[in-house]
Amino acid sequence: MGIFIKSKQRIAFEIINYTVLTLLGLLTVYPFFYIMINSVLPEEIHAAQGLVFFPKGFSLASYSVVFSRASGIGQGYKITIYITIVGTLISVILTAAMGYALSKKRIIARKVIISGVVFTMWFGGGLIPTYLLVRDVGMLNTLWALMIPNAISAWNVFLMKNYFLSIPDSLEESAKLDGANDILIFFRIVVPLAKPIIATIALFVSVQIWNNWFMALIYINDPSKYPLQLVLRDIISFTQLKFTDMGGMDKNRLPPSDIVVAAAIVVSILPILFVYPFVQKYFVKGLMIGSLKA
Amino acid sequence: MSTRANTIPNTIEAKKTLWVRFKQDKFLYLLLLPGVIYFVIFHYFPMYGVVIAFKDYQPWHDGFFAGEWVGFKHFVRFFKSAYFVTLLRNTVVISCLKMFFGFPAPILLALLLNEVGNRVFKKTVQTVSYLPHFVSWIVIAGMIGPIFSTQLGGGIVAKIVTFFGGTPVNYFADARYVRAALVASEIWKGIGWGSIIYLAAISGIDPQLYDAAIIDGAGRVRQAWSITLPTIRPMIVILVILNMGNLINAGFEQILALVGDNATLYAKADIIDTYVYRGLQSANFSFNTAVGLFKGVIALILTYSANRLAKMAGEEGLF
């Protein structure tokens, strides 16, 4: 900007601004920090002082509990990793295929199909009809229920479609002149060019599957099939009873100590925390592509 | 030549072209097929499934075609129930609060971040601010428990409140404060991520506009009002329309995770969706489908109205 001298007002504003933003940053990070330091809190200090807000002592005892078989976390991790990988694969393949096909203007009833897809963004059967459908096709209590019902998002189809539209026709036309058929064109030319959008969508989809717990909540009864988030929910809500003074707990089952719960949380978010700094800019880019097209 | 003689060959021609087109692009239709099947089965068929809202569907029925018709019986029962008012009120109030406080929050953050000169600081705050977006509500619920707890000397919030002389309260477990807690936590989770697109738009504004404004004697606030905000106005309108339809959803996943089974909070925080969810567990399928359908229709009306309003205000709508 063309101003070099800062007025007193401006300096005051900047001080306030930096303070507010710093506060916001701390507010965002502190809960994570809090959970982490309490997850390594030795039990004796916990019993004596409750939870701490700066690090006191260090003990990995809670983590050994979390990693033990009984916690269910290990199994939950396996399930979540499986459905994230397979689910993302399914979603990306189906979405890219549909997006590509719909980007071709010569498709019969193209506009009808596109409108049909758009409509699902605003209206759906609702929770119960969808549940009944999943039940009636026999997916209940299977991992498919976690990957198929939400396999394709209309929004992603449009992202893909628009991206494919931006690939110049001349590329495909010259390939056709050279005798290539549609299959070759798709796999050898278009897909490699679409790597950025495919990667972006894969990223978004995998985070969404990783964090998803509601689908498992309604479709899965077998605890050995619970994804990580659902295992976590069980652990947390059991302790939550203590935090909210509800009473009426099953006296035979001791709730896990807060320290253990904290460790469980840390273990669940560790992958995201590790990967996040490296990957967040791709998410931001992806959001930009998506909203600009909107 | 008669027109009839002209149309017959044309129709044959048209039919031939359709089939030929299909054969030519076989592969493309192959790519399209799974997606179409998916949408038909998992989106359109359940839409048909809402008919059970007008029937007496029992859990042992096979498919949506079974069950006898009862018309609007379930809807009437819902509207007449004492709980209807509570549910509707909670849904609307919580949504409005979230809209009123939660919608401007990312915009404000974007405006503030825009004023930061130090790039490292700006980047750091940004990166940190969207971390909560990537964490599930379950994890957040797990963090909220210890932080807001009032047991055993209390979590950090209770300690701070006591330090300033107040009585510690677990805002997420107290019906008096739970709505505020829900709104605040939603802002916490979404403010960073939400600010991204606004910030991107704002940084695209030509600095010369600001220079000209300064020369004309405009202060910071005036600049923001006359330059920054109008630039992001179209974005705001689109997002408002999108959010209108979502209004009636009121953040189901959050409420299910944070309120869950805590019935003491239902009077203030139970929304239509959480009620329907419990209906799923109690197998009152027809009734709760009716409730869900009611909600869906309202959402449609709201979105459509918001779209009309936007168009009347001169902006491009969504459709």
Coordinates of C-alpha atoms in Angstrom, one line a residue:
Chain A
M1 CA 0.0 0.0 0.0
G2 CA 1.1 3.5 -0.6
I3 CA 1.4 4.6 3.1
F4 CA 4.8 4.4 4.7
I5 CA 4.1 6.2 8.0
K6 CA 2.0 4.4 10.5
S7 CA -0.4 6.5 12.5
K8 CA -0.8 5.9 16.2
Q9 CA -4.2 4.5 15.4
R10 CA -2.8 2.1 13.0
I11 CA -0.2 0.9 15.5
A12 CA -2.8 0.4 18.2
F13 CA -4.9 -1.5 15.8
E14 CA -2.1 -3.7 14.8
I15 CA -1.2 -4.5 18.4
I16 CA -4.8 -5.5 19.0
N17 CA -5.0 -7.5 15.8
Y18 CA -1.8 -9.5 16.5
T19 CA -3.0 -10.1 20.1
V20 CA -6.4 -11.3 19.0
L21 CA -5.0 -13.6 16.3
T22 CA -2.4 -15.0 18.7
L23 CA -5.1 -15.7 21.2
L24 CA -7.1 -17.4 18.5
G25 CA -4.1 -19.5 17.5
L26 CA -3.5 -20.5 21.2
L27 CA -7.2 -21.3 21.7
T28 CA -7.1 -23.6 18.7
V29 CA -4.0 -25.4 19.7
Y30 CA -4.4 -25.6 23.4
P31 CA -7.0 -28.3 23.6
F32 CA -4.7 -30.6 21.7
F33 CA -1.8 -29.7 23.9
Y34 CA -3.9 -30.2 27.0
I35 CA -4.9 -33.7 25.9
M36 CA -1.4 -34.6 25.1
I37 CA 0.2 -33.6 28.4
N38 CA -2.6 -35.3 30.3
S39 CA -2.1 -38.5 28.4
V40 CA 1.4 -38.8 29.8
L41 CA 0.5 -37.7 33.3
P42 CA 1.6 -40.2 35.9
E43 CA -1.4 -41.7 37.7
E44 CA -0.2 -40.6 41.2
I45 CA -0.2 -36.9 40.1
H46 CA -3.6 -37.4 38.5
A47 CA -5.1 -38.9 41.6
A48 CA -3.7 -36.1 43.7
Q49 CA -4.3 -33.1 41.5
G50 CA -6.7 -34.0 38.8
L51 CA -5.8 -32.8 35.3
V52 CA -3.0 -30.4 34.7
F53 CA -2.6 -27.6 32.3
F54 CA 1.1 -27.6 31.9
P55 CA 3.3 -30.7 31.7
K56 CA 3.9 -32.5 35.0
G57 CA 5.8 -35.7 35.0
F58 CA 5.9 -38.2 32.3
S59 CA 4.5 -41.7 32.1
L60 CA 3.6 -44.0 29.2
A61 CA 1.5 -46.3 31.3
S62 CA -1.7 -45.1 29.7
Y63 CA -0.4 -45.8 26.3
S64 CA 0.3 -49.4 27.1
V65 CA -3.3 -49.8 28.2
V66 CA -4.4 -48.2 24.9
F67 CA -2.3 -50.5 22.8
S68 CA -3.4 -53.6 24.7
R69 CA -5.9 -55.9 23.1
A70 CA -8.7 -55.1 25.5
S71 CA -9.0 -51.5 24.5
G72 CA -10.2 -52.2 21.0
I73 CA -8.2 -49.4 19.6
G74 CA -5.9 -51.7 17.6
Q75 CA -8.8 -53.4 16.0
G76 CA -10.4 -50.1 15.3
Y77 CA -7.3 -48.8 13.6
K78 CA -7.2 -51.9 11.4
I79 CA -10.8 -51.4 10.3
T80 CA -10.4 -47.7 9.7
I81 CA -7.2 -48.1 7.7
Y82 CA -8.9 -50.7 5.6
I83 CA -12.1 -48.8 4.9
T84 CA -10.1 -45.6 4.3
I85 CA -7.9 -47.2 1.6
V86 CA -10.6 -49.3 0.0
G87 CA -13.3 -46.7 0.4
T88 CA -11.2 -44.0 -1.1
L89 CA -10.2 -46.2 -4.0
I90 CA -13.9 -47.1 -4.8
S91 CA -15.0 -43.5 -4.4
V92 CA -12.3 -42.0 -6.6
I93 CA -12.6 -44.5 -9.3
L94 CA -16.4 -44.2 -9.5
T95 CA -16.3 -40.5 -9.3
A96 CA -13.7 -40.0 -11.9
A97 CA -15.4 -42.4 -14.3
M98 CA -18.7 -40.6 -13.9
G99 CA -17.1 -37.2 -14.1
Y100 CA -15.3 -38.1 -17.3
A101 CA -18.3 -39.6 -18.9
L102 CA -20.4 -36.6 -18.0
S103 CA -17.8 -34.2 -19.4
K104 CA -18.5 -35.6 -22.9
K105 CA -21.2 -33.5 -24.5
R106 CA -22.1 -36.3 -26.9
I107 CA -23.6 -38.5 -24.1
I108 CA -27.2 -39.2 -24.5
A109 CA -29.5 -37.7 -21.8
R110 CA -26.4 -35.9 -20.4
K111 CA -28.4 -33.0 -19.1
V112 CA -31.0 -35.2 -17.5
I113 CA -28.3 -37.2 -15.7
I114 CA -26.6 -34.1 -14.5
S115 CA -29.8 -32.7 -13.1
G116 CA -30.5 -36.0 -11.5
V117 CA -27.1 -35.8 -9.7
V118 CA -27.6 -32.2 -8.7
F119 CA -31.0 -32.9 -7.2
T120 CA -29.4 -35.4 -4.8
M121 CA -27.4 -32.5 -3.3
W122 CA -30.6 -30.9 -2.0
F123 CA -32.9 -33.8 -1.4
G124 CA -32.6 -37.3 -0.2
G125 CA -34.6 -40.1 1.2
G126 CA -33.6 -39.3 4.8
L127 CA -32.1 -41.4 7.5
I128 CA -34.6 -44.1 7.9
P129 CA -35.4 -45.0 4.2
T130 CA -31.7 -45.1 3.6
Y131 CA -31.1 -47.3 6.6
L132 CA -33.9 -49.6 5.5
L133 CA -32.4 -49.8 2.0
V134 CA -29.0 -50.7 3.3
R135 CA -30.7 -53.4 5.4
D136 CA -32.7 -54.7 2.5
V137 CA -29.7 -55.1 0.2
G138 CA -28.0 -57.1 3.0
M139 CA -25.2 -54.6 3.8
L140 CA -26.1 -54.3 7.4
N141 CA -23.3 -55.1 9.8
T142 CA -20.8 -55.3 6.9
L143 CA -17.9 -53.0 6.1
W144 CA -19.5 -52.3 2.8
A145 CA -22.1 -50.2 4.6
L146 CA -19.3 -47.9 5.5
M147 CA -18.0 -47.5 2.0
I148 CA -20.8 -47.8 -0.5
P149 CA -23.7 -45.7 0.6
N150 CA -21.6 -42.6 0.5
A151 CA -19.3 -43.7 -2.3
I152 CA -20.0 -40.9 -4.7
S153 CA -20.6 -37.3 -3.7
A154 CA -22.4 -35.1 -6.3
W155 CA -20.0 -32.3 -5.5
N156 CA -17.0 -34.4 -6.4
V157 CA -18.5 -35.5 -9.6
F158 CA -18.9 -31.9 -10.7
L159 CA -15.3 -31.1 -9.7
M160 CA -14.1 -34.0 -11.8
K161 CA -16.4 -33.1 -14.7
N162 CA -15.3 -29.5 -14.8
Y163 CA -11.7 -30.6 -14.6
F164 CA -12.1 -32.9 -17.5
L165 CA -13.9 -30.2 -19.4
S166 CA -10.8 -28.1 -19.1
I167 CA -8.7 -30.6 -21.0
P168 CA -8.5 -29.5 -24.6
D169 CA -10.4 -31.5 -27.1
S170 CA -7.5 -31.4 -29.5
L171 CA -5.6 -33.8 -27.3
E172 CA -8.2 -36.5 -27.7
E173 CA -9.0 -35.7 -31.3
S174 CA -5.4 -36.1 -32.4
A175 CA -5.2 -39.4 -30.4
K176 CA -8.3 -40.6 -32.2
L177 CA -6.7 -39.7 -35.5
D178 CA -3.8 -41.8 -34.5
G179 CA -6.3 -44.7 -34.1
A180 CA -6.7 -44.7 -30.3
N181 CA -10.0 -45.8 -28.9
D182 CA -11.9 -44.4 -25.9
I183 CA -10.3 -46.8 -23.5
L184 CA -6.8 -45.9 -24.4
I185 CA -7.5 -42.2 -24.4
F186 CA -9.0 -42.4 -20.9
F187 CA -6.3 -44.4 -19.3
R188 CA -3.3 -43.2 -21.1
I189 CA -4.0 -39.6 -21.7
V190 CA -6.8 -38.2 -19.6
V191 CA -6.1 -39.9 -16.3
P192 CA -2.4 -38.9 -16.1
L193 CA -3.5 -35.3 -16.8
A194 CA -6.1 -35.4 -14.1
K195 CA -3.6 -36.5 -11.4
P196 CA -4.0 -33.2 -9.4
I197 CA -7.7 -33.3 -9.1
I198 CA -7.7 -37.1 -8.4
A199 CA -5.2 -36.6 -5.7
T200 CA -7.2 -33.7 -4.2
I201 CA -10.4 -35.6 -4.1
A202 CA -8.7 -38.7 -2.8
L203 CA -7.4 -36.5 0.1
F204 CA -10.7 -35.1 1.0
V205 CA -12.5 -38.4 0.7
S206 CA -10.0 -40.2 2.8
V207 CA -10.2 -37.7 5.6
Q208 CA -14.0 -37.9 5.5
I209 CA -13.9 -41.7 5.7
W210 CA -11.3 -41.6 8.4
N211 CA -13.4 -39.3 10.6
N212 CA -16.7 -40.9 9.9
W213 CA -18.4 -42.6 12.9
F214 CA -22.1 -42.1 12.3
M215 CA -22.4 -44.7 9.5
A216 CA -20.8 -47.3 11.7
L217 CA -23.0 -46.2 14.6
I218 CA -26.2 -47.1 12.7
Y219 CA -25.1 -49.9 10.4
I220 CA -22.6 -51.9 12.5
N221 CA -23.4 -54.0 15.6
D222 CA -20.4 -56.2 15.8
P223 CA -17.7 -54.4 17.9
S224 CA -14.9 -56.2 16.0
K225 CA -16.0 -54.2 13.0
Y226 CA -16.1 -50.8 14.7
P227 CA -13.9 -48.2 13.1
L228 CA -11.5 -46.2 15.2
Q229 CA -13.8 -43.3 15.8
L230 CA -16.6 -45.5 17.1
V231 CA -14.2 -47.3 19.5
L232 CA -13.2 -43.9 20.7
R233 CA -16.7 -42.8 21.1
D234 CA -17.4 -45.8 23.3
I235 CA -14.4 -45.1 25.4
I236 CA -15.3 -41.4 25.7
S237 CA -19.0 -41.7 26.3
F238 CA -18.4 -44.1 29.1
T239 CA -16.1 -41.7 30.8
Q240 CA -18.4 -38.8 29.9
L241 CA -21.0 -40.2 32.2
K242 CA -18.6 -39.3 35.0
F243 CA -18.0 -35.8 33.7
T244 CA -21.7 -35.0 33.4
D245 CA -22.7 -36.4 36.8
M246 CA -25.2 -38.8 35.3
G247 CA -24.9 -41.8 37.6
G248 CA -26.7 -45.0 36.9
M249 CA -23.5 -46.5 35.5
D250 CA -22.9 -50.2 35.3
K251 CA -21.1 -50.7 38.5
N252 CA -19.4 -53.8 37.3
R253 CA -17.4 -52.1 34.6
L254 CA -14.8 -49.5 35.7
P255 CA -14.5 -46.6 33.4
P256 CA -11.1 -46.0 31.9
S257 CA -9.2 -43.4 33.7
D258 CA -9.2 -39.9 32.1
I259 CA -5.5 -40.4 31.4
V260 CA -6.2 -43.5 29.4
V261 CA -9.0 -41.7 27.5
A262 CA -6.6 -38.9 26.7
A263 CA -4.1 -41.4 25.4
A264 CA -6.8 -43.0 23.3
I265 CA -7.6 -39.6 21.8
V266 CA -3.9 -38.8 21.1
V267 CA -3.5 -42.2 19.4
S268 CA -6.5 -41.5 17.2
I269 CA -5.4 -38.1 16.0
L270 CA -1.7 -38.8 15.7
P271 CA -1.9 -39.7 12.0
I272 CA -3.7 -36.6 11.2
L273 CA -1.4 -34.4 13.3
F274 CA 1.7 -35.9 11.7
V275 CA 0.4 -35.7 8.2
Y276 CA -1.4 -32.3 8.5
P277 CA 1.5 -29.9 8.3
F278 CA 2.7 -31.4 5.0
V279 CA -0.6 -31.9 3.5
Q280 CA -2.8 -29.0 4.5
K281 CA -1.8 -26.8 1.6
Y282 CA -3.2 -29.4 -0.8
F283 CA -6.5 -29.2 1.1
V284 CA -6.5 -25.5 0.7
K285 CA -5.8 -25.7 -3.0
G286 CA -8.5 -28.3 -3.3
L287 CA -11.0 -26.0 -1.6
M288 CA -10.0 -23.2 -3.9
I289 CA -10.6 -25.3 -7.0
G290 CA -13.9 -26.4 -5.7
S291 CA -15.3 -23.1 -4.7
L292 CA -14.0 -21.2 -7.8
K293 CA -15.9 -23.7 -9.9
A294 CA -18.9 -23.1 -7.8
Chain B
M1 CA -44.1 -33.2 -50.5
S2 CA -46.3 -34.0 -47.5
T3 CA -45.0 -33.5 -44.1
R4 CA -45.7 -37.1 -43.2
A5 CA -43.4 -38.3 -45.8
N6 CA -40.7 -36.1 -44.3
T7 CA -41.1 -37.2 -40.8
I8 CA -41.0 -41.0 -41.2
P9 CA -37.5 -41.1 -42.7
N10 CA -36.4 -38.6 -40.0
T11 CA -37.6 -40.7 -37.1
I12 CA -35.8 -43.7 -38.4
E13 CA -32.8 -41.5 -38.9
A14 CA -33.0 -40.3 -35.4
K15 CA -33.4 -43.7 -33.9
K16 CA -30.5 -45.0 -35.8
T17 CA -28.3 -42.2 -34.6
L18 CA -29.2 -42.9 -31.0
W19 CA -28.2 -46.5 -31.2
V20 CA -25.2 -45.7 -33.3
R21 CA -24.1 -43.1 -30.8
F22 CA -24.4 -45.6 -28.0
K23 CA -22.3 -48.2 -29.8
Q24 CA -19.7 -45.6 -30.7
D25 CA -19.2 -44.5 -27.1
K26 CA -19.7 -47.9 -25.5
F27 CA -16.8 -47.3 -23.2
L28 CA -18.1 -43.9 -22.0
Y29 CA -21.4 -45.5 -21.0
L30 CA -19.6 -48.2 -19.2
L31 CA -17.8 -45.5 -17.2
L32 CA -21.1 -43.8 -16.5
L33 CA -23.1 -46.9 -15.6
P34 CA -21.8 -47.6 -12.0
G35 CA -22.3 -44.0 -11.0
V36 CA -25.8 -43.9 -12.3
I37 CA -26.7 -47.2 -10.7
Y38 CA -25.2 -45.9 -7.4
F39 CA -27.3 -42.7 -7.5
V40 CA -30.5 -44.6 -8.4
I41 CA -30.1 -47.2 -5.7
F42 CA -28.7 -45.2 -2.8
H43 CA -30.3 -41.8 -3.5
Y44 CA -33.4 -42.1 -5.6
F45 CA -34.7 -45.4 -4.2
P46 CA -34.7 -44.1 -0.6
M47 CA -36.5 -41.0 -1.9
Y48 CA -39.2 -43.3 -3.0
G49 CA -38.8 -44.9 0.4
V50 CA -40.3 -41.8 2.1
V51 CA -43.7 -43.2 1.2
I52 CA -43.5 -45.2 4.3
A53 CA -44.2 -41.9 6.1
F54 CA -47.7 -42.3 4.8
K55 CA -48.0 -45.9 5.7
D56 CA -47.9 -48.1 8.7
Y57 CA -44.5 -49.7 8.0
Q58 CA -43.4 -52.4 10.3
P59 CA -39.8 -53.6 10.8
W60 CA -40.5 -57.0 9.4
H61 CA -41.8 -55.7 6.2
D62 CA -39.8 -56.4 3.1
G63 CA -39.1 -53.4 1.1
F64 CA -40.9 -50.1 0.8
F65 CA -43.9 -51.5 -1.1
A66 CA -45.4 -53.2 1.9
G67 CA -47.6 -51.7 4.6
E68 CA -51.0 -50.1 4.5
W69 CA -51.6 -46.5 3.8
V70 CA -52.5 -44.2 6.7
G71 CA -52.3 -40.9 5.0
F72 CA -51.1 -38.1 7.2
K73 CA -51.7 -39.9 10.5
H74 CA -48.0 -39.7 11.5
F75 CA -47.7 -36.1 10.6
V76 CA -50.7 -35.1 12.6
R77 CA -49.5 -37.1 15.5
F78 CA -46.1 -35.3 15.3
F79 CA -47.6 -31.9 15.1
K80 CA -49.9 -32.5 17.9
S81 CA -47.3 -33.9 20.3
A82 CA -46.0 -31.6 23.0
Y83 CA -42.5 -32.4 21.9
F84 CA -43.0 -31.0 18.5
V85 CA -42.8 -27.4 19.7
T86 CA -39.6 -28.1 21.7
L87 CA -37.9 -29.8 18.8
L88 CA -38.8 -27.2 16.3
R89 CA -37.9 -24.4 18.6
N90 CA -34.5 -26.0 19.4
T91 CA -33.8 -26.7 15.7
V92 CA -34.6 -23.2 14.7
V93 CA -33.0 -21.3 17.6
I94 CA -29.8 -23.3 17.4
S95 CA -29.6 -22.8 13.6
C96 CA -30.3 -19.1 13.9
L97 CA -27.7 -18.7 16.6
K98 CA -25.2 -20.5 14.5
M99 CA -26.0 -18.5 11.5
F100 CA -25.9 -15.2 13.3
F101 CA -22.7 -15.7 15.1
G102 CA -21.1 -18.5 13.1
F103 CA -21.5 -17.0 9.7
P104 CA -19.7 -13.7 10.1
A105 CA -16.9 -15.3 12.2
P106 CA -14.8 -16.6 9.3
I107 CA -15.3 -13.4 7.4
L108 CA -14.0 -11.4 10.4
L109 CA -11.0 -13.7 10.7
A110 CA -10.3 -13.2 7.0
L111 CA -10.5 -9.4 7.4
L112 CA -8.2 -9.5 10.4
L113 CA -5.7 -11.9 8.8
N114 CA -5.7 -9.7 5.8
E115 CA -4.3 -6.8 7.9
V116 CA -1.3 -8.8 9.0
G117 CA 2.0 -7.7 7.5
N118 CA 4.2 -10.5 8.8
R119 CA 3.9 -13.4 6.4
V120 CA 5.2 -16.0 8.8
F121 CA 2.8 -15.0 11.5
K122 CA -0.1 -15.0 9.1
K123 CA 0.8 -18.4 7.7
T124 CA 1.2 -19.9 11.1
V125 CA -2.1 -18.6 12.4
Q126 CA -3.8 -19.8 9.3
T127 CA -2.4 -23.2 9.4
V128 CA -3.2 -23.6 13.0
S129 CA -6.7 -22.3 12.7
Y130 CA -7.8 -25.0 10.3
L131 CA -6.5 -27.9 12.3
P132 CA -9.8 -28.4 14.2
H133 CA -11.6 -28.8 10.9
F134 CA -9.8 -32.1 10.3
V135 CA -10.7 -33.7 13.6
S136 CA -14.0 -35.5 14.1
W137 CA -16.6 -34.4 16.5
I138 CA -16.0 -37.5 18.5
V139 CA -12.4 -36.5 19.2
I140 CA -13.6 -33.0 20.0
A141 CA -16.2 -34.5 22.4
G142 CA -13.3 -36.4 24.0
M143 CA -11.3 -33.2 24.5
I144 CA -14.3 -31.2 25.8
G145 CA -14.9 -33.7 28.6
P146 CA -11.7 -33.1 30.5
I147 CA -11.4 -29.4 29.6
F148 CA -14.8 -28.4 30.8
S149 CA -15.3 -30.9 33.5
T150 CA -16.1 -29.6 37.0
Q151 CA -15.1 -32.8 38.8
L152 CA -12.1 -33.4 40.9
G153 CA -10.9 -29.8 41.0
G154 CA -12.1 -29.4 37.5
G155 CA -10.6 -29.0 34.1
I156 CA -8.8 -25.9 33.0
V157 CA -11.9 -23.9 32.3
A158 CA -13.3 -24.5 35.7
K159 CA -9.9 -23.5 37.2
I160 CA -9.9 -20.3 35.3
V161 CA -13.5 -19.5 36.2
T162 CA -12.7 -20.1 39.9
F163 CA -9.6 -18.0 39.7
F164 CA -11.8 -15.1 38.6
G165 CA -14.2 -15.7 41.3
G166 CA -17.0 -17.4 39.5
T167 CA -18.7 -20.7 40.1
P168 CA -17.5 -23.4 37.7
V169 CA -20.0 -24.8 35.3
N170 CA -19.6 -27.5 32.7
Y171 CA -21.1 -25.5 29.8
F172 CA -21.6 -28.6 27.7
A173 CA -23.6 -30.4 30.3
D174 CA -25.7 -27.6 31.6
A175 CA -29.0 -26.9 29.8
R176 CA -28.7 -23.2 30.5
Y177 CA -25.5 -22.9 28.5
V178 CA -25.5 -25.8 26.2
R179 CA -26.8 -23.8 23.2
A180 CA -24.1 -21.2 23.5
A181 CA -21.5 -24.0 24.0
L182 CA -22.7 -25.7 20.8
V183 CA -22.5 -22.5 18.8
A184 CA -19.1 -21.6 20.2
S185 CA -17.6 -25.1 19.6
E186 CA -18.9 -25.0 16.0
I187 CA -17.2 -21.7 15.5
W188 CA -14.0 -23.0 17.0
K189 CA -14.1 -25.9 14.6
G190 CA -15.0 -24.1 11.4
I191 CA -13.6 -20.5 11.6
G192 CA -10.2 -21.3 10.2
W193 CA -11.4 -23.4 7.3
G194 CA -14.2 -21.1 6.6
S195 CA -11.9 -18.1 6.3
I196 CA -9.9 -19.6 3.5
I197 CA -12.1 -18.7 0.6
Y198 CA -12.8 -15.3 1.9
L199 CA -9.1 -14.6 2.4
A200 CA -8.3 -15.8 -1.1
A201 CA -10.9 -13.5 -2.5
I202 CA -9.8 -10.5 -0.4
S203 CA -6.1 -11.0 -1.4
G204 CA -7.2 -10.8 -5.0
I205 CA -8.4 -7.2 -4.6
D206 CA -6.4 -4.7 -6.5
P207 CA -4.4 -2.7 -4.0
Q208 CA -4.8 0.4 -6.1
L209 CA -8.4 0.5 -5.0
Y210 CA -7.3 0.8 -1.5
D211 CA -4.8 3.5 -2.4
A212 CA -7.4 5.5 -4.1
A213 CA -9.7 5.2 -1.1
I214 CA -6.9 6.3 1.2
I215 CA -6.3 9.4 -1.0
D216 CA -10.0 10.1 -0.8
G217 CA -9.6 10.1 3.0
A218 CA -11.3 6.8 3.8
G219 CA -10.3 5.2 7.1
R220 CA -9.8 1.4 7.6
V221 CA -13.4 0.7 8.4
R222 CA -14.7 2.7 5.4
Q223 CA -12.3 0.8 3.2
A224 CA -13.4 -2.5 4.5
W225 CA -17.0 -1.5 4.1
S226 CA -16.8 -0.1 0.6
I227 CA -14.1 -2.2 -1.0
T228 CA -13.5 -5.5 0.8
L229 CA -17.1 -6.4 1.6
P230 CA -18.6 -5.7 -1.8
T231 CA -16.0 -7.9 -3.3
I232 CA -16.9 -10.9 -1.2
R233 CA -20.6 -10.2 -1.4
P234 CA -21.3 -12.7 -4.2
M235 CA -19.5 -15.4 -2.1
I236 CA -21.5 -14.5 0.9
V237 CA -24.7 -14.7 -0.9
I238 CA -24.0 -18.2 -2.3
L239 CA -22.9 -19.4 1.1
V240 CA -26.0 -17.9 2.7
I241 CA -28.2 -19.8 0.3
L242 CA -26.4 -23.0 0.8
N243 CA -26.7 -22.5 4.6
M244 CA -30.3 -21.7 4.5
G245 CA -31.2 -25.2 3.4
N246 CA -28.9 -26.5 6.0
L247 CA -30.5 -24.3 8.7
I248 CA -32.9 -27.0 9.6
N249 CA -30.1 -29.5 10.0
A250 CA -28.6 -27.5 12.8
G251 CA -25.4 -29.5 13.0
F252 CA -26.7 -33.0 13.6
E253 CA -23.4 -34.7 13.9
Q254 CA -22.1 -32.2 16.4
I255 CA -25.1 -32.4 18.6
L256 CA -25.1 -36.2 18.5
A257 CA -21.5 -36.3 19.5
L258 CA -21.6 -33.6 22.2
V259 CA -25.1 -34.1 23.6
G260 CA -25.6 -37.7 22.7
D261 CA -27.6 -39.5 25.4
N262 CA -27.6 -36.7 27.9
A263 CA -31.3 -36.4 28.3
T264 CA -31.1 -33.5 30.7
L265 CA -30.1 -31.4 27.7
Y266 CA -32.8 -32.5 25.4
A267 CA -35.2 -29.7 26.3
K268 CA -32.8 -27.2 25.0
A269 CA -30.6 -29.0 22.5
D270 CA -32.6 -31.9 21.0
I271 CA -33.2 -31.2 17.3
I272 CA -35.3 -32.9 14.7
D273 CA -32.5 -35.0 13.4
T274 CA -31.4 -36.4 16.8
Y275 CA -35.0 -37.2 17.5
V276 CA -35.3 -39.1 14.2
Y277 CA -32.0 -40.9 15.0
R278 CA -33.4 -42.2 18.2
G279 CA -36.5 -43.2 16.2
L280 CA -34.3 -45.4 14.2
Q281 CA -33.2 -47.2 17.3
S282 CA -36.8 -47.6 18.5
A283 CA -37.9 -48.9 15.1
N284 CA -40.7 -46.4 14.8
F285 CA -39.9 -46.2 11.2
S286 CA -43.0 -44.7 9.7
F287 CA -43.4 -42.0 12.2
N288 CA -39.8 -40.9 12.2
T289 CA -39.7 -41.0 8.4
A290 CA -42.6 -38.6 8.5
V291 CA -40.7 -36.3 10.8
G292 CA -37.6 -36.5 8.6
L293 CA -39.8 -35.8 5.5
F294 CA -41.3 -32.7 7.2
K295 CA -37.8 -31.5 7.8
G296 CA -36.7 -32.2 4.3
V297 CA -39.6 -30.2 2.8
I298 CA -38.9 -27.2 5.0
A299 CA -35.2 -27.4 4.0
L300 CA -36.2 -27.3 0.3
I301 CA -38.6 -24.4 0.9
L302 CA -35.9 -22.5 2.8
T303 CA -33.3 -23.0 0.1
Y304 CA -35.6 -22.1 -2.7
S305 CA -36.7 -18.9 -0.9
A306 CA -33.2 -17.9 -0.1
N307 CA -32.4 -18.4 -3.8
R308 CA -35.3 -16.2 -4.9
L309 CA -34.4 -13.5 -2.4
A310 CA -30.8 -13.5 -3.6
K311 CA -32.0 -13.1 -7.2
M312 CA -34.3 -10.3 -6.2
A313 CA -31.3 -8.6 -4.6
G314 CA -29.6 -8.7 -7.9
E315 CA -27.2 -11.5 -7.2
E316 CA -26.9 -14.7 -9.2
G317 CA -28.7 -17.5 -7.4
L318 CA -27.6 -21.1 -7.3
F319 CA -30.3 -22.3 -9.7

